[in-house]
PDB file of C-alpha atoms and ligand atoms in Angstrom:
ATOM      1  CA  MET T   1      65.390-187.792 -95.704  1.00  0.00           C
ATOM      2  CA  LYS T   2      64.573-184.807 -98.561  1.00  0.00           C
ATOM      3  CA  LEU T   3      61.464-183.868-100.175  1.00  0.00           C
ATOM      4  CA  ILE T   4      62.121-182.982-104.103  1.00  0.00           C
ATOM      5  CA  ILE T   5      59.855-180.802-105.134  1.00  0.00           C
ATOM      6  CA  ALA T   6      60.064-180.524-109.271  1.00  0.00           C
ATOM      7  CA  ILE T   7      57.834-178.571-111.294  1.00  0.00           C
ATOM      8  CA  VAL T   8      57.939-179.742-115.051  1.00  0.00           C
ATOM      9  CA  GLN T   9      56.583-178.841-118.408  1.00  0.00           C
ATOM     10  CA  ASP T  10      53.743-181.416-119.298  1.00  0.00           C
ATOM     11  CA  GLU T  11      55.470-182.826-122.328  1.00  0.00           C
ATOM     12  CA  ASP T  12      58.403-183.878-119.799  1.00  0.00           C
ATOM     13  CA  SER T  13      56.317-185.494-116.919  1.00  0.00           C
ATOM     14  CA  ALA T  14      55.879-189.312-118.475  1.00  0.00           C
ATOM     15  CA  LYS T  15      59.531-189.337-119.083  1.00  0.00           C
ATOM     16  CA  VAL T  16      60.640-188.296-115.763  1.00  0.00           C
ATOM     17  CA  LEU T  17      57.979-190.489-114.095  1.00  0.00           C
ATOM     18  CA  ASN T  18      59.097-193.472-116.092  1.00  0.00           C
ATOM     19  CA  GLY T  19      63.052-192.293-115.410  1.00  0.00           C
ATOM     20  CA  LEU T  20      62.254-192.060-111.908  1.00  0.00           C
ATOM     21  CA  MET T  21      59.999-195.545-111.124  1.00  0.00           C
ATOM     22  CA  SER T  22      62.482-197.677-113.702  1.00  0.00           C
ATOM     23  CA  GLU T  23      65.483-196.658-111.014  1.00  0.00           C
ATOM     24  CA  GLY T  24      63.302-197.426-107.631  1.00  0.00           C
ATOM     25  CA  TYR T  25      61.982-194.311-106.634  1.00  0.00           C
ATOM     26  CA  SER T  26      58.257-192.896-105.438  1.00  0.00           C
ATOM     27  CA  ALA T  27      56.581-189.726-107.026  1.00  0.00           C
ATOM     28  CA  THR T  28      53.515-188.345-106.928  1.00  0.00           C
ATOM     29  CA  LYS T  29      52.576-186.158-109.594  1.00  0.00           C
ATOM     30  CA  LEU T  30      49.918-183.554-109.409  1.00  0.00           C
ATOM     31  CA  ALA T  31      48.680-181.652-112.339  1.00  0.00           C
ATOM     32  CA  THR T  32      49.544-177.699-111.555  1.00  0.00           C
ATOM     33  CA  THR T  33      49.451-174.256-113.427  1.00  0.00           C
ATOM     34  CA  GLY T  34      52.254-171.758-114.039  1.00  0.00           C
ATOM     35  CA  GLY T  35      51.506-168.261-112.788  1.00  0.00           C
ATOM     36  CA  PHE T  36      53.002-166.412-115.489  1.00  0.00           C
ATOM     37  CA  LEU T  37      52.166-168.304-118.900  1.00  0.00           C
ATOM     38  CA  LYS T  38      48.695-169.570-117.085  1.00  0.00           C
ATOM     39  CA  SER T  39      48.869-172.755-118.613  1.00  0.00           C
ATOM     40  CA  GLY T  40      49.316-176.223-117.306  1.00  0.00           C
ATOM     41  CA  ASN T  41      52.775-177.860-116.106  1.00  0.00           C
ATOM     42  CA  THR T  42      53.428-180.752-113.609  1.00  0.00           C
ATOM     43  CA  THR T  43      54.791-180.729-109.820  1.00  0.00           C
ATOM     44  CA  LEU T  44      56.139-184.172-108.812  1.00  0.00           C
ATOM     45  CA  LEU T  45      56.655-184.814-105.213  1.00  0.00           C
ATOM     46  CA  CYS T  46      59.500-187.392-104.866  1.00  0.00           C
ATOM     47  CA  GLY T  47      60.828-188.088-101.082  1.00  0.00           C
ATOM     48  CA  VAL T  48      64.424-189.515-101.233  1.00  0.00           C
ATOM     49  CA  GLU T  49      67.306-190.879 -98.605  1.00  0.00           C
ATOM     50  CA  GLU T  50      70.049-188.381 -98.985  1.00  0.00           C
ATOM     51  CA  ASN T  51      72.293-191.191-100.634  1.00  0.00           C
ATOM     52  CA  ARG T  52      70.238-190.967-103.255  1.00  0.00           C
ATOM     53  CA  PHE T  53      69.399-187.180-103.598  1.00  0.00           C
ATOM     54  CA  ASP T  54      71.898-186.238-106.583  1.00  0.00           C
ATOM     55  CA  HIS T  55      71.037-189.449-108.802  1.00  0.00           C
ATOM     56  CA  CYS T  56      67.404-188.216-108.510  1.00  0.00           C
ATOM     57  CA  VAL T  57      67.991-184.867-109.144  1.00  0.00           C
ATOM     58  CA  ALA T  58      69.945-186.100-111.991  1.00  0.00           C
ATOM     59  CA  ILE T  59      67.448-188.189-113.370  1.00  0.00           C
ATOM     60  CA  ILE T  60      65.104-185.304-113.381  1.00  0.00           C
ATOM     61  CA  GLU T  61      67.426-183.025-115.056  1.00  0.00           C
ATOM     62  CA  LYS T  62      68.031-185.661-117.763  1.00  0.00           C
ATOM     63  CA  MET T  63      64.260-186.207-118.630  1.00  0.00           C
ATOM     64  CA  CYS T  64      63.331-182.393-119.103  1.00  0.00           C
ATOM     65  CA  LYS T  65      64.307-179.914-121.662  1.00  0.00           C
ATOM     66  CA  SER T  66      63.817-176.347-121.944  1.00  0.00           C
ATOM     67  CA  ARG T  67      61.664-174.884-124.275  1.00  0.00           C
ATOM     68  CA  ARG T  68      61.120-171.295-126.043  1.00  0.00           C
ATOM     69  CA  GLN T  69      57.076-170.314-125.449  1.00  0.00           C
ATOM     70  CA  ILE T  70      55.649-167.308-126.641  1.00  0.00           C
ATOM     71  CA  SER T  71      53.276-166.045-124.127  1.00  0.00           C
ATOM     72  CA  THR T  72      50.645-162.974-125.055  1.00  0.00           C
ATOM     73  CA  THR T  73      50.461-161.664-121.997  1.00  0.00           C
ATOM     74  CA  PRO T  74      47.879-158.809-121.429  1.00  0.00           C
ATOM     75  CA  LEU T  75      49.172-155.495-121.496  1.00  0.00           C
ATOM     76  CA  THR T  76      47.657-152.250-119.921  1.00  0.00           C
ATOM     77  CA  MET T  77      48.384-149.432-121.548  1.00  0.00           C
ATOM     78  CA  SER T  78      47.546-145.965-119.864  1.00  0.00           C
ATOM     79  CA  THR T  79      45.926-143.735-121.999  1.00  0.00           C
ATOM     80  CA  SER T  80      42.970-141.382-121.280  1.00  0.00           C
ATOM     81  CA  ILE T  81      40.803-144.714-121.593  1.00  0.00           C
ATOM     82  CA  ASP T  82      42.728-147.531-119.942  1.00  0.00           C
ATOM     83  CA  MET T  83      43.464-150.137-122.702  1.00  0.00           C
ATOM     84  CA  VAL T  84      44.448-153.893-122.167  1.00  0.00           C
ATOM     85  CA  ALA T  85      46.445-155.358-125.635  1.00  0.00           C
ATOM     86  CA  PRO T  86      47.588-158.679-125.880  1.00  0.00           C
ATOM     87  CA  TYR T  87      51.357-158.334-126.339  1.00  0.00           C
ATOM     88  CA  PRO T  88      53.618-161.389-127.496  1.00  0.00           C
ATOM     89  CA  ILE T  89      56.731-162.030-125.531  1.00  0.00           C
ATOM     90  CA  GLU T  90      59.191-164.981-125.981  1.00  0.00           C
ATOM     91  CA  VAL T  91      60.260-167.024-122.707  1.00  0.00           C
ATOM     92  CA  THR T  92      62.037-169.848-121.960  1.00  0.00           C
ATOM     93  CA  VAL T  93      60.724-172.221-119.778  1.00  0.00           C
ATOM     94  CA  GLY T  94      62.194-175.037-117.548  1.00  0.00           C
ATOM     95  CA  GLY T  95      64.200-177.900-117.725  1.00  0.00           C
ATOM     96  CA  ALA T  96      62.456-178.113-114.289  1.00  0.00           C
ATOM     97  CA  THR T  97      62.101-175.809-111.315  1.00  0.00           C
ATOM     98  CA  ILE T  98      63.184-177.946-108.244  1.00  0.00           C
ATOM     99  CA  PHE T  99      62.891-176.896-104.993  1.00  0.00           C
ATOM    100  CA  VAL T 100      64.464-179.349-101.591  1.00  0.00           C
ATOM    101  CA  LEU T 101      62.763-179.652 -98.300  1.00  0.00           C
ATOM    102  CA  SER T 102      64.305-181.527 -95.518  1.00  0.00           C
ATOM    103  CA  VAL T 103      61.971-183.973 -94.308  1.00  0.00           C
ATOM    104  CA  GLU T 104      61.462-184.084 -90.278  1.00  0.00           C
ATOM    105  CA  GLN T 105      59.681-187.476 -90.546  1.00  0.00           C
ATOM    106  CA  PHE T 106      58.329-189.921 -93.207  1.00  0.00           C
ATOM    107  CA  PHE T 107      56.209-192.609 -92.157  1.00  0.00           C
ATOM    108  CA  LYS T 108      53.469-194.868 -93.770  1.00  0.00           C
ATOM    109  CA  VAL T 109      50.525-196.185 -91.567  1.00  0.00           C
TER     110      VAL T 109
HETATM  111  P1  2BA Q   1      55.114-169.980-115.024  1.00  0.00           P
HETATM  112  O1  2BA Q   1      54.798-169.311-113.866  1.00  0.00           O
HETATM  113  O2  2BA Q   1      54.219-170.118-116.449  1.00  0.00           O
HETATM  114  O3  2BA Q   1      56.287-169.502-115.732  1.00  0.00           O
HETATM  115  C1  2BA Q   1      56.882-169.906-117.390  1.00  0.00           C
HETATM  116  C2  2BA Q   1      58.182-169.120-117.286  1.00  0.00           C
HETATM  117  O4  2BA Q   1      58.168-167.720-117.715  1.00  0.00           O
HETATM  118  C3  2BA Q   1      59.293-168.992-116.699  1.00  0.00           C
HETATM  119  O5  2BA Q   1      60.015-170.523-117.010  1.00  0.00           O
HETATM  120  C4  2BA Q   1      60.119-167.795-116.968  1.00  0.00           C
HETATM  121  O6  2BA Q   1      60.928-168.150-118.125  1.00  0.00           O
HETATM  122  C5  2BA Q   1      59.025-166.991-117.311  1.00  0.00           C
HETATM  123  N1  2BA Q   1      58.460-165.875-116.462  1.00  0.00           N
HETATM  124  C6  2BA Q   1      57.884-166.512-115.031  1.00  0.00           C
HETATM  125  N2  2BA Q   1      57.641-165.541-114.133  1.00  0.00           N
HETATM  126  C7  2BA Q   1      58.196-164.593-114.962  1.00  0.00           C
HETATM  127  C8  2BA Q   1      57.731-162.987-114.496  1.00  0.00           C
HETATM  128  N3  2BA Q   1      57.615-162.179-113.441  1.00  0.00           N
HETATM  129  N4  2BA Q   1      58.752-162.012-115.886  1.00  0.00           N
HETATM  130  C9  2BA Q   1      58.883-162.515-116.641  1.00  0.00           C
HETATM  131  N5  2BA Q   1      58.994-163.792-117.291  1.00  0.00           N
HETATM  132  C10 2BA Q   1      58.647-164.810-115.946  1.00  0.00           C
HETATM  133  P2  2BA Q   1      60.353-171.301-115.363  1.00  0.00           P
HETATM  134  O7  2BA Q   1      61.037-170.401-114.710  1.00  0.00           O
HETATM  135  O8  2BA Q   1      61.241-172.482-116.234  1.00  0.00           O
HETATM  136  O9  2BA Q   1      59.449-171.645-114.730  1.00  0.00           O
HETATM  137  C11 2BA Q   1      58.642-172.535-115.393  1.00  0.00           C
HETATM  138  C12 2BA Q   1      57.290-173.082-114.111  1.00  0.00           C
HETATM  139  O10 2BA Q   1      58.133-173.176-112.794  1.00  0.00           O
HETATM  140  C13 2BA Q   1      56.455-171.692-113.947  1.00  0.00           C
HETATM  141  O11 2BA Q   1      55.636-171.573-114.384  1.00  0.00           O
HETATM  142  C14 2BA Q   1      55.988-171.829-112.038  1.00  0.00           C
HETATM  143  O12 2BA Q   1      55.000-172.884-112.180  1.00  0.00           O
HETATM  144  C15 2BA Q   1      57.494-172.596-111.746  1.00  0.00           C
HETATM  145  N6  2BA Q   1      57.892-171.838-111.428  1.00  0.00           N
HETATM  146  C16 2BA Q   1      59.223-171.358-111.437  1.00  0.00           C
HETATM  147  N7  2BA Q   1      59.662-170.246-110.450  1.00  0.00           N
HETATM  148  C17 2BA Q   1      59.113-170.530-109.388  1.00  0.00           C
HETATM  149  C18 2BA Q   1      59.123-170.112-108.090  1.00  0.00           C
HETATM  150  N8  2BA Q   1      59.831-169.117-107.800  1.00  0.00           N
HETATM  151  N9  2BA Q   1      58.147-170.409-107.396  1.00  0.00           N
HETATM  152  C19 2BA Q   1      57.134-171.038-107.701  1.00  0.00           C
HETATM  153  N10 2BA Q   1      57.179-171.774-108.693  1.00  0.00           N
HETATM  154  C20 2BA Q   1      58.013-171.298-109.877  1.00  0.00           C
END
């Protein structure tokens, strides 16, 4: 069994979950925050048997879009006095960021 940890954008999370549920997968949704943009995203935990792994990842890939976002990350300027100025930068976020772990044991009690 594999554990898929998928970080997706909030806008895509309902579609991904519906896609997974309708194909018989189980998933857990966590409300998370991206370290760079400091804005909300969604982390999905999904345990799948190895023979269904590719199918499960394909559903996540299909339902997630990449989007451009503007971040106003504070930029510290070194002058005689330290100044922090907002500096807009554009980044591309997602589709999905996926980590895959091998599961040693899985059971319910
Ligand atoms: P955030 O950390 O908010 O990052 C949002 C987007 O900002 C990233 O999109 C990337 O395009 C950009 N970005 C992130 N860190 C950057 C940096 N140090 N310098 C310049 N640009 C940077 P994605 O790569 O698609 O990541 C989307 C979200 O997935 C991230 O949100 C984070 O929550 C998670 N993530 C991505 N890579 C990760 C990793 N290696 N470990 C843990 N979480 C990760």
